[in-house]
PDB file of C-alpha atoms in Angstrom:
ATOM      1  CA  UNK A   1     -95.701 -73.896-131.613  1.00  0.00           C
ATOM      2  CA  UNK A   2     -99.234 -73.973-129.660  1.00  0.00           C
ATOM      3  CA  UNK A   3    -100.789 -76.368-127.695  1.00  0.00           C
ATOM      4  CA  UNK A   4    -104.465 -76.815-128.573  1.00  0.00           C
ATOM      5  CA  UNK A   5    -107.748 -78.482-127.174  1.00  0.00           C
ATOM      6  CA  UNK A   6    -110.656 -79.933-129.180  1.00  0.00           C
ATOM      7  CA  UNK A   7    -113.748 -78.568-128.325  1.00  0.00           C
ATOM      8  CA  UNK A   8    -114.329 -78.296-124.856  1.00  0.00           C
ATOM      9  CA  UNK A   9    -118.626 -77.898-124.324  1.00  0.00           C
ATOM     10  CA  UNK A  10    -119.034 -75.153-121.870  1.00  0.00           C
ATOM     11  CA  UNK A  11    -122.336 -76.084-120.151  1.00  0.00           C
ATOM     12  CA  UNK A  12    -120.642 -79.558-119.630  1.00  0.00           C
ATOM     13  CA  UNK A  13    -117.843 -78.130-117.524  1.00  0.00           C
ATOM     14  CA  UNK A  14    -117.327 -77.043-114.300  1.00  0.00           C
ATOM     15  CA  UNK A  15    -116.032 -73.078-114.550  1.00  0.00           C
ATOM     16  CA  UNK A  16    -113.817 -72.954-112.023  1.00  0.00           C
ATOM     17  CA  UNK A  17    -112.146 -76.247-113.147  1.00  0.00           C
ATOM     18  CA  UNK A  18    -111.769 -75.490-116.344  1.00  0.00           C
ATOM     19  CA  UNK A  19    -110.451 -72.219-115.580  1.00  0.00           C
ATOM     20  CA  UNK A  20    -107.892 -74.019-113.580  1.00  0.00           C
ATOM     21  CA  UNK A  21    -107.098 -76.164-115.856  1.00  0.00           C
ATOM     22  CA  UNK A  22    -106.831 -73.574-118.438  1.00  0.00           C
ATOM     23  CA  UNK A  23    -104.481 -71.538-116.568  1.00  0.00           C
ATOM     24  CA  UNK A  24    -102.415 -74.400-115.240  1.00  0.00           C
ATOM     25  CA  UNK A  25    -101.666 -75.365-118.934  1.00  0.00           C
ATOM     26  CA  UNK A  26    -101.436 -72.102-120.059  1.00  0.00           C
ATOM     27  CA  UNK A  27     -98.288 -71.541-117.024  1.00  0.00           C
ATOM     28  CA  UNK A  28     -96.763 -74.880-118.428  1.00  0.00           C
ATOM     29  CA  UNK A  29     -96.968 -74.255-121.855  1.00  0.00           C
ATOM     30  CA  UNK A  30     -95.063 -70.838-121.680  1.00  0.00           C
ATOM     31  CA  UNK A  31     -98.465 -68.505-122.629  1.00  0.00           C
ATOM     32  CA  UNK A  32     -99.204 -70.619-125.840  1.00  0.00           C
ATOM     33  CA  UNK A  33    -102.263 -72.633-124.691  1.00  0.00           C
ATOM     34  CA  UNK A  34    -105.079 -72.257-127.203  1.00  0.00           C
ATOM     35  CA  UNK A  35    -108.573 -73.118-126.344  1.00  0.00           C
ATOM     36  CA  UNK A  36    -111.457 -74.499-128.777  1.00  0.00           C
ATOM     37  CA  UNK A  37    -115.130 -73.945-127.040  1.00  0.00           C
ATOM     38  CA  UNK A  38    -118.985 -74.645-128.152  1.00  0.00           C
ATOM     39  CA  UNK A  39    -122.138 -74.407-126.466  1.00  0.00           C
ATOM     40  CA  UNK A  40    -122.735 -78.700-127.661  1.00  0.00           C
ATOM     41  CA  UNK A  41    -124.541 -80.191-130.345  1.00  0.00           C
ATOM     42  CA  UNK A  42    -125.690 -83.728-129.158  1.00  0.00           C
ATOM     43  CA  UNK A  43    -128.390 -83.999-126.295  1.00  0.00           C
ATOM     44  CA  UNK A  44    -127.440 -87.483-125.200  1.00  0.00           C
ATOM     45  CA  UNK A  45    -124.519 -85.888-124.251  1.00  0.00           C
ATOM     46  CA  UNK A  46    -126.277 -83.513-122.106  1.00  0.00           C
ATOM     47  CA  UNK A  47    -127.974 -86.211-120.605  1.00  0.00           C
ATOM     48  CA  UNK A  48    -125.249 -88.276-119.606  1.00  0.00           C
ATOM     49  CA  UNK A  49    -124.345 -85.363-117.773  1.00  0.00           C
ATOM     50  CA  UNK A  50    -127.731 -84.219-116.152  1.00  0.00           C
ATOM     51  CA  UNK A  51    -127.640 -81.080-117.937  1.00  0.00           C
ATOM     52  CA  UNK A  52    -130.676 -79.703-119.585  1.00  0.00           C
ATOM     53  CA  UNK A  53    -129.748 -79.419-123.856  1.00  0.00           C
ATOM     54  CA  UNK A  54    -132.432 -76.493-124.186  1.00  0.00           C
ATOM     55  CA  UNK A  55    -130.244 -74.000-121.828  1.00  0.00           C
ATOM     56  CA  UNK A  56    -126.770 -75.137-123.067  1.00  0.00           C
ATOM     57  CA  UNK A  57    -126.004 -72.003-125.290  1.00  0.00           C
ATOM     58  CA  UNK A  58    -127.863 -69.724-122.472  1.00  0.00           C
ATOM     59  CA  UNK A  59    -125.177 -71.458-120.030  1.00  0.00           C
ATOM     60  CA  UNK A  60    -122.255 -71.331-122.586  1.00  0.00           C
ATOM     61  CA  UNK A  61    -123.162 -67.187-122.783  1.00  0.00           C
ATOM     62  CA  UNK A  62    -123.138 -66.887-119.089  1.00  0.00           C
ATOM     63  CA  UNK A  63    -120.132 -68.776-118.030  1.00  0.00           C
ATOM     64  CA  UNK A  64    -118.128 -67.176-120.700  1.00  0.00           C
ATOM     65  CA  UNK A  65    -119.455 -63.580-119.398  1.00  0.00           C
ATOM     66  CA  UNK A  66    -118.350 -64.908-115.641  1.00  0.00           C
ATOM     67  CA  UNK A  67    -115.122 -66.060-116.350  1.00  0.00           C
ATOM     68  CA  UNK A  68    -111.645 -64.134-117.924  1.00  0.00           C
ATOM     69  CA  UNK A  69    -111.917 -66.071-120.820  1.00  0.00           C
ATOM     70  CA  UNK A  70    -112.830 -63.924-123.910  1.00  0.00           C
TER      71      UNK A  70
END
């Protein structure tokens, strides 16, 4: 058995929290925490957030890149 997320939109997140986050579950869940991320579809979204739509998949590449996720 896994424990899942829905999609979690990078460019929405902070990096460091969600790799907190990611790990703390991970720890908990005995190394069977799986992880669903996107780059976001919906620029109201974006905009709720302050976040500028046009650079979310540019921000999605470089987070990933930064962080240990693969």
């Amino acid at each position: 058995m896994s424990l899942g997320t829905a999609i979690i939109t990078i460019p929405l997140e902070s990096t460091l929290r969600l790799a907190e986050d990611a790990a703390t579950l991970d720890l908990i869940s005995r190394k069977r925490l799986e992880i669903g991320i996107g780059s976001g579809y919906d620029d109201r979204s974006f905009r709720t957030f302050g976040v500028s739509y046009e650079n979310g998949r540019e921000a999605t590449t470089e987070r990933l890149r930064t962080s240990s996720m693969p």
